[in-house]
PDB file of C-alpha atoms and ligand atoms in Angstrom:
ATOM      1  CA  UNK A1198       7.544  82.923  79.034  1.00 88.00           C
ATOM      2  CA  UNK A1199       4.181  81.710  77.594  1.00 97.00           C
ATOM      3  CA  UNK A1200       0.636  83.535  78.133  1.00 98.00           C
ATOM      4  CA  UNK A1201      -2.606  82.463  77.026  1.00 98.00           C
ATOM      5  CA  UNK A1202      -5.038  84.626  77.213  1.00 98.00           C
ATOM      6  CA  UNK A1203      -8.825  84.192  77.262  1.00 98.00           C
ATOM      7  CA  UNK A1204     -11.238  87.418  77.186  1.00 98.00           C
ATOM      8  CA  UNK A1205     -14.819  87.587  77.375  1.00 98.00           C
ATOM      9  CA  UNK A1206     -15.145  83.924  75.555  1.00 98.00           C
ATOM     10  CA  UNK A1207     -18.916  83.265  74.101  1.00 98.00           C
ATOM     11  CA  UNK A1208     -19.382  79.912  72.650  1.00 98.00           C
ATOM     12  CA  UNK A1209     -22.051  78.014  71.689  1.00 98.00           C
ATOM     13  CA  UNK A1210     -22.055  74.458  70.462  1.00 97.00           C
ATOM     14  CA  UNK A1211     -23.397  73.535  67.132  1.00 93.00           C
ATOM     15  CA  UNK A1212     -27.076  71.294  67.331  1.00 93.00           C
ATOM     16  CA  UNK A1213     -27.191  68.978  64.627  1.00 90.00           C
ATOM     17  CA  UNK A1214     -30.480  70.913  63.210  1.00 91.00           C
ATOM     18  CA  UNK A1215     -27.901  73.754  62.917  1.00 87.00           C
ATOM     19  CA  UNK A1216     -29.058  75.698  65.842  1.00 94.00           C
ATOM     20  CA  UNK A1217     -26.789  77.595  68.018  1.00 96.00           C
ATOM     21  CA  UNK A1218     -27.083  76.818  71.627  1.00 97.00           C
ATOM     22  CA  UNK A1219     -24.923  79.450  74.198  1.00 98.00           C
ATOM     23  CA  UNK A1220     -22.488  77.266  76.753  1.00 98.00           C
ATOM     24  CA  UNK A1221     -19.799  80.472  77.218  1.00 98.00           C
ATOM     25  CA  UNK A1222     -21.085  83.362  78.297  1.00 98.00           C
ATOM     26  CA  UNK A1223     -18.038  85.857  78.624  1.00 98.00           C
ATOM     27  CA  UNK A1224     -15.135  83.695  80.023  1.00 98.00           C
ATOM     28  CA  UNK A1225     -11.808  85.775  81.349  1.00 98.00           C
ATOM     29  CA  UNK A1226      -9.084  83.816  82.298  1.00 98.00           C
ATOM     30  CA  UNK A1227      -4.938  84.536  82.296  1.00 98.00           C
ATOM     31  CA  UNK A1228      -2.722  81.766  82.136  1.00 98.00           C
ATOM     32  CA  UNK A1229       1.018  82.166  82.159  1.00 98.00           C
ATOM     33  CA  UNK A1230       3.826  79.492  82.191  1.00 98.00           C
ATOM     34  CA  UNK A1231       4.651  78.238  85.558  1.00 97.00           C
ATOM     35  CA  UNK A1232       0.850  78.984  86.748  1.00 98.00           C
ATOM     36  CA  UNK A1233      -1.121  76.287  87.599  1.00 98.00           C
ATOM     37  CA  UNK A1234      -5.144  77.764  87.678  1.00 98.00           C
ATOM     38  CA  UNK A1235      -7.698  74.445  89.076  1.00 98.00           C
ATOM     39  CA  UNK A1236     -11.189  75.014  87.560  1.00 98.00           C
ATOM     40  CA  UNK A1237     -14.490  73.519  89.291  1.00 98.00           C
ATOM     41  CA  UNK A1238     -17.639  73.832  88.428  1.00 97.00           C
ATOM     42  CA  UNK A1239     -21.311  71.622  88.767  1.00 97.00           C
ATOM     43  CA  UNK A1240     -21.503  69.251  86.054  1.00 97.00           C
ATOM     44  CA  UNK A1241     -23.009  70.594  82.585  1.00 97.00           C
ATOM     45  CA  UNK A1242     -21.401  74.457  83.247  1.00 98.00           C
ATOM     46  CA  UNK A1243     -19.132  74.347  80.176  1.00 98.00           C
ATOM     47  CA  UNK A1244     -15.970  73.056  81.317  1.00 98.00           C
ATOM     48  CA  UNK A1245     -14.908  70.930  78.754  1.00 97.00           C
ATOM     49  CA  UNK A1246     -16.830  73.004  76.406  1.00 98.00           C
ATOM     50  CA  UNK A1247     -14.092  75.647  76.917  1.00 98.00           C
ATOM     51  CA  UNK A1248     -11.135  73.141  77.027  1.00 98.00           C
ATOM     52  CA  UNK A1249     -12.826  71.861  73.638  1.00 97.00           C
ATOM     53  CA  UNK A1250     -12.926  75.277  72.513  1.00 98.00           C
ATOM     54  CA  UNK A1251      -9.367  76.435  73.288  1.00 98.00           C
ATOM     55  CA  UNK A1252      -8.343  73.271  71.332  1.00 96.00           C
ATOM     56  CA  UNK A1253      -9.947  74.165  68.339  1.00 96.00           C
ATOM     57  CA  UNK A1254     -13.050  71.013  68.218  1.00 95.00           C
ATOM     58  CA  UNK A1255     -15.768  72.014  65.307  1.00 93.00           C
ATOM     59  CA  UNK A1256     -18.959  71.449  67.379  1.00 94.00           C
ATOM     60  CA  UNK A1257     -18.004  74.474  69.059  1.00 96.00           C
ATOM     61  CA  UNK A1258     -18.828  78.401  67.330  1.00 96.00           C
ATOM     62  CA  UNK A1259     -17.082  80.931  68.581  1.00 98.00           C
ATOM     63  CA  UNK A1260     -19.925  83.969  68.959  1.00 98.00           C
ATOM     64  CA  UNK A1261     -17.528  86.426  70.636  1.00 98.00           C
ATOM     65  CA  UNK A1262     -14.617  87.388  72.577  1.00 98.00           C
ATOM     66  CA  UNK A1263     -10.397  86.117  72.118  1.00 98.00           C
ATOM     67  CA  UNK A1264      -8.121  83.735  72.722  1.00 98.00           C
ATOM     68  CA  UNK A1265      -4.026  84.255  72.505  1.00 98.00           C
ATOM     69  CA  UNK A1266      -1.304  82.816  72.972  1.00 98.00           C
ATOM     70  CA  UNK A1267       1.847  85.148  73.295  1.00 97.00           C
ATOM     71  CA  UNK A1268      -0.364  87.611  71.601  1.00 97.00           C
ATOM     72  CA  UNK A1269      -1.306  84.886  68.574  1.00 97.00           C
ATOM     73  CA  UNK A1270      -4.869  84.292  67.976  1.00 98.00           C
ATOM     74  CA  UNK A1271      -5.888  81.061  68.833  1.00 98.00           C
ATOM     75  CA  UNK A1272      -9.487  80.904  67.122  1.00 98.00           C
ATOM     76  CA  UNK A1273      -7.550  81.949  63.312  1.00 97.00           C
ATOM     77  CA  UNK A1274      -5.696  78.946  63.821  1.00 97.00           C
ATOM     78  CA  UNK A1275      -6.671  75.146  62.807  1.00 96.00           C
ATOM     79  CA  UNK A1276      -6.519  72.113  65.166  1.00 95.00           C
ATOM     80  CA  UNK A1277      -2.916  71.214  64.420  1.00 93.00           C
ATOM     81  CA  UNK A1278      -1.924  74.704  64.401  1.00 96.00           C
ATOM     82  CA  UNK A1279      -2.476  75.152  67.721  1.00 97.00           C
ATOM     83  CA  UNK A1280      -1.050  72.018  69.024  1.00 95.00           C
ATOM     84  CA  UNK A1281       2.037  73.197  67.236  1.00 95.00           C
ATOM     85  CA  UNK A1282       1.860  76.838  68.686  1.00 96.00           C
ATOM     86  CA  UNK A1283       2.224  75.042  72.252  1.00 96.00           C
ATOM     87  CA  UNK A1284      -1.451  73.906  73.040  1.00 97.00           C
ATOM     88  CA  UNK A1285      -2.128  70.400  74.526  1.00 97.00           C
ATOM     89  CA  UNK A1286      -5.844  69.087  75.637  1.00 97.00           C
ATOM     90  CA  UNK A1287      -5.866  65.768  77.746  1.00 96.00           C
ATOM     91  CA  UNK A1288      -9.540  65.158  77.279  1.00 92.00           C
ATOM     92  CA  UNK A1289     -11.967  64.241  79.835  1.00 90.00           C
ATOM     93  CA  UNK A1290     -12.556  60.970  77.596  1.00 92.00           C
ATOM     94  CA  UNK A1291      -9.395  60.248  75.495  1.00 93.00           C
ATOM     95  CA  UNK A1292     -10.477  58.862  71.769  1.00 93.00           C
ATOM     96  CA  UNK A1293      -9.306  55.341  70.275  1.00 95.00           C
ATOM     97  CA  UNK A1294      -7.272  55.494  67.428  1.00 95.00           C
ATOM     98  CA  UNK A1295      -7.384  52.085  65.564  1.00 94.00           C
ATOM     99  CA  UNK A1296      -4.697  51.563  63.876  1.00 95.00           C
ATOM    100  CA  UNK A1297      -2.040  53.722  65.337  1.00 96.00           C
ATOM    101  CA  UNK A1298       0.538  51.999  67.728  1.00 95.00           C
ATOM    102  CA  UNK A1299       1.453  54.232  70.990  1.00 95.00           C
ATOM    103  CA  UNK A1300       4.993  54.389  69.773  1.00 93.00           C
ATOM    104  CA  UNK A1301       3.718  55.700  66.012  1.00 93.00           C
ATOM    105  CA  UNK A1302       1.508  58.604  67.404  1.00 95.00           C
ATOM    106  CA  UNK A1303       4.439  59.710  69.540  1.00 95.00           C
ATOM    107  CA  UNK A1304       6.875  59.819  67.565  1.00 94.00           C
ATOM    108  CA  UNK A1305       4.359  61.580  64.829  1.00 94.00           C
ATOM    109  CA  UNK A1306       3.220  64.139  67.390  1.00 94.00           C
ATOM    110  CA  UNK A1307       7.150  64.735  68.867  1.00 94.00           C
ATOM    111  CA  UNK A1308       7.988  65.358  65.047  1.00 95.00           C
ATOM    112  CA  UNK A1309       4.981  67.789  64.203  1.00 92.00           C
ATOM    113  CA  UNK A1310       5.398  69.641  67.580  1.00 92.00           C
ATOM    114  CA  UNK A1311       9.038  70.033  67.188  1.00 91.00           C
ATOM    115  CA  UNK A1312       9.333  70.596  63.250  1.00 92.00           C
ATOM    116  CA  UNK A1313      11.983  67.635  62.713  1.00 93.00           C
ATOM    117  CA  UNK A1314      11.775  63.954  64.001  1.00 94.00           C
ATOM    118  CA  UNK A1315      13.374  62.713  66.883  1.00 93.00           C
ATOM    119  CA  UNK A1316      17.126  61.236  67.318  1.00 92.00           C
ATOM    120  CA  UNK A1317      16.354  57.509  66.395  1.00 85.00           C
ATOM    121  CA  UNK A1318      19.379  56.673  68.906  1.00 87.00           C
ATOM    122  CA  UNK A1319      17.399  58.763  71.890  1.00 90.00           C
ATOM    123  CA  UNK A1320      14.192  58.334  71.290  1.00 92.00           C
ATOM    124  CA  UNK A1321      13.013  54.699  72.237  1.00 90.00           C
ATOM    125  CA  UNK A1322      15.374  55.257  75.761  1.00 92.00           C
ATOM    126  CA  UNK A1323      13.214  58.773  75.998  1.00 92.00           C
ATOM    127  CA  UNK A1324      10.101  56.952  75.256  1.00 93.00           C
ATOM    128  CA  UNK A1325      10.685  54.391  77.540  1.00 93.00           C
ATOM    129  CA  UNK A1326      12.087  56.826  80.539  1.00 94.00           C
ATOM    130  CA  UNK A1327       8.293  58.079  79.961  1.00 93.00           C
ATOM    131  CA  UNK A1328       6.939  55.206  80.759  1.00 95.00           C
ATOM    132  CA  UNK A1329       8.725  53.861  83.665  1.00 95.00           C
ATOM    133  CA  UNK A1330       7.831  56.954  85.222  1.00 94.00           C
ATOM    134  CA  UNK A1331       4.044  56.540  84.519  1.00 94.00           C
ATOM    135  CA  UNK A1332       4.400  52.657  85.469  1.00 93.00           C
ATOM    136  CA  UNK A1333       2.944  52.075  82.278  1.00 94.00           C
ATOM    137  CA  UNK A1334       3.837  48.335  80.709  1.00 93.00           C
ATOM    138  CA  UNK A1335       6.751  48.739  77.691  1.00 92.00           C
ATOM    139  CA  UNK A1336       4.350  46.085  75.794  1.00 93.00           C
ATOM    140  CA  UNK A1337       1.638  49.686  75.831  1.00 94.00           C
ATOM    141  CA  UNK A1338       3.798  50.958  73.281  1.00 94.00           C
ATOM    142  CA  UNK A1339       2.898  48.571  70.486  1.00 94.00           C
ATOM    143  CA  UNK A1340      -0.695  48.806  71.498  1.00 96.00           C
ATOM    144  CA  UNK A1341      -3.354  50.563  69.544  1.00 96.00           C
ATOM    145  CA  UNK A1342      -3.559  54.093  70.916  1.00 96.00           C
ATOM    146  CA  UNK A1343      -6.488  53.909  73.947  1.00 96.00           C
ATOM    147  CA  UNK A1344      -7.730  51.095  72.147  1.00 96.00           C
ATOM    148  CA  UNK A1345      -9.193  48.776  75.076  1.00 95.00           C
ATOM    149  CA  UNK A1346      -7.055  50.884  77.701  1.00 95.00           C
ATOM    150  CA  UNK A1347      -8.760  50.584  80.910  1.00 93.00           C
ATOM    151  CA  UNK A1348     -10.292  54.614  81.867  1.00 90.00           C
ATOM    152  CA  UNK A1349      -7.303  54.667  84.367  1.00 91.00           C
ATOM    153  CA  UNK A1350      -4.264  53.400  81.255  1.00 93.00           C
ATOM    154  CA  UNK A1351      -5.650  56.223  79.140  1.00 94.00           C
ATOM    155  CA  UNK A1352      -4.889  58.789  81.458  1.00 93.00           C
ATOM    156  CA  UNK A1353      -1.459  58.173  82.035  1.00 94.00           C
ATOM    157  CA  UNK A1354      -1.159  57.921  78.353  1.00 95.00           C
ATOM    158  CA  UNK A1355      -2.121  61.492  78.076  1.00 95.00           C
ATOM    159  CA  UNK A1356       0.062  62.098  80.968  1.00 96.00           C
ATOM    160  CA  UNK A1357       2.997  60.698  78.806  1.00 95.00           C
ATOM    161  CA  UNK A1358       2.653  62.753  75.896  1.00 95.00           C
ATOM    162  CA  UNK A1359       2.028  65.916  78.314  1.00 96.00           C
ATOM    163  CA  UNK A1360       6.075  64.978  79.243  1.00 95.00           C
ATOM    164  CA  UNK A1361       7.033  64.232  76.110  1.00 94.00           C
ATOM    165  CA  UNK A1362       5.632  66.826  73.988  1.00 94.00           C
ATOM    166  CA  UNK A1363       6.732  69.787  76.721  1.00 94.00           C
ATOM    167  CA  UNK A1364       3.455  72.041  75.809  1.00 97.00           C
ATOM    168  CA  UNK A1365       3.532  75.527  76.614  1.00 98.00           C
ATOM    169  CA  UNK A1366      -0.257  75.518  78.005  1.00 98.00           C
ATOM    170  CA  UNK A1367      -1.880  72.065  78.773  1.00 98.00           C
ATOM    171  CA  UNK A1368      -5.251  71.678  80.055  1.00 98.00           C
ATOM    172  CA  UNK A1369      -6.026  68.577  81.513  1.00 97.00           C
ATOM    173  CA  UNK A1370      -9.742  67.760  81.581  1.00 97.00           C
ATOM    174  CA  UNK A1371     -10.985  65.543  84.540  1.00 96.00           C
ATOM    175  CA  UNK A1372      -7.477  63.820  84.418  1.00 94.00           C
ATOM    176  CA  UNK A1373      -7.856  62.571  87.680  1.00 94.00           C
ATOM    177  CA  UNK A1374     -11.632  60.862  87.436  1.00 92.00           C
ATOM    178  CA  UNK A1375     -11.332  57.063  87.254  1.00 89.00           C
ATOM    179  CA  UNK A1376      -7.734  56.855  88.985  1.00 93.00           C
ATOM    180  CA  UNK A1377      -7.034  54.274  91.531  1.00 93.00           C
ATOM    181  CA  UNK A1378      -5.568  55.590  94.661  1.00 93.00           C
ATOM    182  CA  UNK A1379      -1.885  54.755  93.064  1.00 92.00           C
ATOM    183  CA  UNK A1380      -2.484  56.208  89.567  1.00 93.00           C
ATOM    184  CA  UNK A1381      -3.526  59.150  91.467  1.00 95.00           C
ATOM    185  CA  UNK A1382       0.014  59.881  92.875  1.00 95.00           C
ATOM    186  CA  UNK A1383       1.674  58.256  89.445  1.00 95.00           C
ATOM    187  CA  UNK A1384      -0.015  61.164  87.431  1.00 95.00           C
ATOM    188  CA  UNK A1385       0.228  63.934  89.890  1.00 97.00           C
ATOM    189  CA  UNK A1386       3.809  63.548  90.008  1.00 96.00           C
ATOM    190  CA  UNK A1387       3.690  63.279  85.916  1.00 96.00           C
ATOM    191  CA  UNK A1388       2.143  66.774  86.074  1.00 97.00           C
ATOM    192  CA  UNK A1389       5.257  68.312  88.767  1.00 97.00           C
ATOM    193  CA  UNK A1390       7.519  67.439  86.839  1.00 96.00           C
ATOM    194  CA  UNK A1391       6.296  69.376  83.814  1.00 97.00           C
ATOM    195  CA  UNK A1392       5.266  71.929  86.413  1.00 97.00           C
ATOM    196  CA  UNK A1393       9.104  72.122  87.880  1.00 97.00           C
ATOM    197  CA  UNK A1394      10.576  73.279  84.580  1.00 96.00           C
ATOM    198  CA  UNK A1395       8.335  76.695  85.303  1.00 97.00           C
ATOM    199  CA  UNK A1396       7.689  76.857  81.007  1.00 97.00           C
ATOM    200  CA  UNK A1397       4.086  75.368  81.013  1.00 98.00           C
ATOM    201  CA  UNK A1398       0.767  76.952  82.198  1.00 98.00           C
ATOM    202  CA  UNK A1399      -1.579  74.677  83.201  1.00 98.00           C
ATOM    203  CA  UNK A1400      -5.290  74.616  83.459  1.00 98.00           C
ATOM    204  CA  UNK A1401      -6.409  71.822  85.749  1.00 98.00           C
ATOM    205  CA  UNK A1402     -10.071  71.289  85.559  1.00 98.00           C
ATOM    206  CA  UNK A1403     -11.185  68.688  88.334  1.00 97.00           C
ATOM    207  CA  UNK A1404     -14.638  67.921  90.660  1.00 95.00           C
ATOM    208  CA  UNK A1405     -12.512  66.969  93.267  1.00 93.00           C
ATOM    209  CA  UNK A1406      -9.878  68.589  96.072  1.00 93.00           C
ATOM    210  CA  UNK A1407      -8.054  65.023  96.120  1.00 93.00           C
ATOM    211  CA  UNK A1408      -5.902  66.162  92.946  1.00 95.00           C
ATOM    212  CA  UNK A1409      -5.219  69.259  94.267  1.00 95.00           C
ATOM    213  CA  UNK A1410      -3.318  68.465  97.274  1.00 93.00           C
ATOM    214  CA  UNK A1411      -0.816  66.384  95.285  1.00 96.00           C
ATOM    215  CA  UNK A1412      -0.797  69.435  92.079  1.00 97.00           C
ATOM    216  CA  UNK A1413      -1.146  72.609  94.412  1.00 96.00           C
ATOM    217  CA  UNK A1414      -3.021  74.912  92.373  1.00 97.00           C
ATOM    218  CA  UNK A1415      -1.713  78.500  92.549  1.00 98.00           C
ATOM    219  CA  UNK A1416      -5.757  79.742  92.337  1.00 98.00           C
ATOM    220  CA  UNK A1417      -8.698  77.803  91.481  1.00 98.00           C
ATOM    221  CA  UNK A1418     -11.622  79.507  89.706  1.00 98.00           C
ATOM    222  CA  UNK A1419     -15.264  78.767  90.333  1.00 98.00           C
ATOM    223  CA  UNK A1420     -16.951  77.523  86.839  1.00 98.00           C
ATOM    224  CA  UNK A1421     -20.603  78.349  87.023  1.00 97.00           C
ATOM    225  CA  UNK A1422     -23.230  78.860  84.234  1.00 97.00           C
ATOM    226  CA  UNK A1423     -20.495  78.838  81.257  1.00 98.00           C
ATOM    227  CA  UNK A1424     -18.232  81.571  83.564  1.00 97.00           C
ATOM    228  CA  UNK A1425     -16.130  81.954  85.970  1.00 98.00           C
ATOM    229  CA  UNK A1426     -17.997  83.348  89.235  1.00 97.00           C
ATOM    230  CA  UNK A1427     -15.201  83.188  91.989  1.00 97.00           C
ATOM    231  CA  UNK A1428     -11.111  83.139  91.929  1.00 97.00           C
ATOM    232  CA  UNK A1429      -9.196  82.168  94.540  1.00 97.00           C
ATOM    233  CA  UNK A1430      -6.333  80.438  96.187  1.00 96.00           C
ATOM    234  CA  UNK A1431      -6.462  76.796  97.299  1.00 94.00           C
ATOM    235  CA  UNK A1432      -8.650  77.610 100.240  1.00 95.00           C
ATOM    236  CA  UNK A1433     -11.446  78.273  97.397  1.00 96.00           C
ATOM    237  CA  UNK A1434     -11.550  74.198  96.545  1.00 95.00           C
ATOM    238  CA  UNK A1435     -11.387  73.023 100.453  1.00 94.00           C
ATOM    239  CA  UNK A1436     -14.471  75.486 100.521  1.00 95.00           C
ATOM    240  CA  UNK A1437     -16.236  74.019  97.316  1.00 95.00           C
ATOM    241  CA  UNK A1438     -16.266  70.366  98.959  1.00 92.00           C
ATOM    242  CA  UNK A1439     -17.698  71.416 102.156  1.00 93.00           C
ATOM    243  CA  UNK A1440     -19.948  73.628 101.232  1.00 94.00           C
ATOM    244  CA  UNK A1441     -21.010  72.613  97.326  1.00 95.00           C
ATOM    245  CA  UNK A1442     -21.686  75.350  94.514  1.00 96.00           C
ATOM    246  CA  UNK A1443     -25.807  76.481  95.909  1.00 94.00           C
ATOM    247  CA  UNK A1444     -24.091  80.068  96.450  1.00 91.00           C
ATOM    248  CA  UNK A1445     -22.706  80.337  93.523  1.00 93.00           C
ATOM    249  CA  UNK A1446     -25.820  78.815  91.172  1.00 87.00           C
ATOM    250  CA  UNK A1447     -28.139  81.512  92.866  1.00 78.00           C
ATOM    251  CA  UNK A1448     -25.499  83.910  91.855  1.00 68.00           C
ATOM    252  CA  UNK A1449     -25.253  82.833  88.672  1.00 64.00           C
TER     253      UNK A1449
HETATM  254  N1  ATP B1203     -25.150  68.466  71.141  1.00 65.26           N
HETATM  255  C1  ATP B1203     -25.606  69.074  72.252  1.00 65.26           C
HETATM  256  N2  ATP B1203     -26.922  69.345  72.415  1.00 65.26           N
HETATM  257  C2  ATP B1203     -27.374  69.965  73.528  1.00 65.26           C
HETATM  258  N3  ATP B1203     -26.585  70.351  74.542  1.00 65.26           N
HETATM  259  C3  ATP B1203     -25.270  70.095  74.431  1.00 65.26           C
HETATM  260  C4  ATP B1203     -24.707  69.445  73.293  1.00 65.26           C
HETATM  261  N4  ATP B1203     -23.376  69.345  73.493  1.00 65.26           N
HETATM  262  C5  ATP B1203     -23.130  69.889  74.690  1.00 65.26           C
HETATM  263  N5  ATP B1203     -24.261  70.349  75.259  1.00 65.26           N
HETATM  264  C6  ATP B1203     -24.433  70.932  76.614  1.00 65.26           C
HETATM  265  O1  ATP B1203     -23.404  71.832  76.904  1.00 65.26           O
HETATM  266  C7  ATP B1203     -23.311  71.962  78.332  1.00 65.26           C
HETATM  267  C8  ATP B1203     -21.860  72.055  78.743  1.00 65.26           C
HETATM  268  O2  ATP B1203     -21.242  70.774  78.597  1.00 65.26           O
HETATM  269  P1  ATP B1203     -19.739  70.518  79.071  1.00 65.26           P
HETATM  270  O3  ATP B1203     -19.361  69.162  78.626  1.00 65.26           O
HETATM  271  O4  ATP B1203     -18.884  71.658  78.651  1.00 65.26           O
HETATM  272  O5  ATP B1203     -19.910  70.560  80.681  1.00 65.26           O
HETATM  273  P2  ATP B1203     -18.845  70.258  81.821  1.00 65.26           P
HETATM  274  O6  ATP B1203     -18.804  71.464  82.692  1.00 65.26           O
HETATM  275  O7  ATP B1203     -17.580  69.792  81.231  1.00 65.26           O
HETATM  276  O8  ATP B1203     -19.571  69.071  82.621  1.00 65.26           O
HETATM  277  P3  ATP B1203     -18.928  67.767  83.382  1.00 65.26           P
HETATM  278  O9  ATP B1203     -18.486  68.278  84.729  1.00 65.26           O
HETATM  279  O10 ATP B1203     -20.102  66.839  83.528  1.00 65.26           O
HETATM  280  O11 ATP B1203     -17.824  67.212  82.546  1.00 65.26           O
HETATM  281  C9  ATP B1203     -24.071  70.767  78.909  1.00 65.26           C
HETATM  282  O12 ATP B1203     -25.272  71.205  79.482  1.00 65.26           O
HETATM  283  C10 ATP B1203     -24.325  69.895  77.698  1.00 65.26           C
HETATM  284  O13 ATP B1203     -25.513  69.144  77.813  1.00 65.26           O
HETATM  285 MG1   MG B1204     -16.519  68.035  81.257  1.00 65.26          MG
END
């Protein structure tokens, strides 16, 4: 069983005049397969600053503290590295990649992950068991990836390669902004699946409660100021909505 493991995290992103300006101040989080931890926080706090920064992105510097996974440090290791270790990062705005059909970057990333390339004979009825589940078009998989995907297609494309790539810890950024009332339930479900076989941790990070009663979060974790300033269980989010993060900002 999987644990990552995040302890006293300082990180400050990179200003192109070379500057150094702090986002993490001392982050301390546990995630272990099976666990699902929701993360909200006001806009600009450093969510996606530490998703970006588990992940390995270069505008982030590290100034302190650890990251491991089953005891592995994280920060020592490049970008693919840690996708191979068992990392996955649905971003909060997925990236087009010209060029490279959906079916291409799958099967690339399924081969990379895995160390050997998938059955020929299973793999297109795997592929497209992945995407009848997402309702996603079978034409999608000759598309360019994200290229002209509506903000709604692009999620369930990340949703897709969270099933198909079987992460150990995925953090999904703001999956759920932009998705119809449908697309909502579509992905949700995506995630439960994963969820059911109990071997991924998940880190959900989300503004909104609406996810959460479809993914039930097992605690949710108040992200103020580039920390975390309150744990809880679900009770924490129905809290957050009616009552908004003042409390916590004066805290912080
Ligand atoms: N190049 C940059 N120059 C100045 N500030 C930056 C730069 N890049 C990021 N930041 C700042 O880092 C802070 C954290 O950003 P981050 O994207 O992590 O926030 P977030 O919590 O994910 O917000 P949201 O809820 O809006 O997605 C923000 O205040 C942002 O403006
Ligand atoms: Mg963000």
């Amino acid at each position: 069983m999987s644990t990552l493991e995040i302890r006293d995290l300082q990180v400050s992103v990179k200003l192109p005049e070379g500057e150094l300006k702090p986002i993490l101040n001392g982050v301390d989080l546990t995630v272990k397969a099976g666990e699902t931890h929701a993360i909200m926080g006001p806009n600009g706090s450093g969510k996606s600053t530490l998703a970006y920064s588990i992940a390995g992105h270069p505008k982030y510097e590290i100034t302190g503290g650890s990251v491991t996974l089953d005891g592995v440090d994280v920060l020592e290791l490049s970008v693919d590295e840690r996708a191979r270790a068992g990392l996955f990062l649905a971003m909060q705005y997925p990236v087009e990649v010209p060029g490279v059909s959906v079916a291409n970057f799958l099967r690339t990333a399924k081969t990379a992950i895995d160390g050997e390339a998938p059955k020929l004979r299973t793999w297109a009825g795997e592929l497209r068991t992945a995407m009848e589940k997402l309702e996603m078009d079978p034409a999608f998989a000759q598309r360019n990836v994200n290229e002209g995907f509506s903000g709604g297609e692009k999620k369930r494309h990340e949703i897709m390669q969270l099933e198909l790539l079987k992460p150990k810890v995925a953090i999904l950024d703001e999956t759920d902004s932009g998705l119809d009332i449908d697309a909502l339930r579509i992905v949700s479900e995506g995630v439960n699946r994963v969820r059911a076989t109990g071997e991924t941790g998940f880190l959900l990070i989300t503004h909104y409660t609406r996810i959460l009663r479809y993914i039930k979060p097992d605690f949710v974790h108040v992200f103020v100021g580039g920390r975390i300033v309150e744990e809880g269980g679900p009770e924490l989010g129905e809290q957050l909505e009616a009552q908004g993060y003042d409390k916590y900002k004066v805290r912080a």
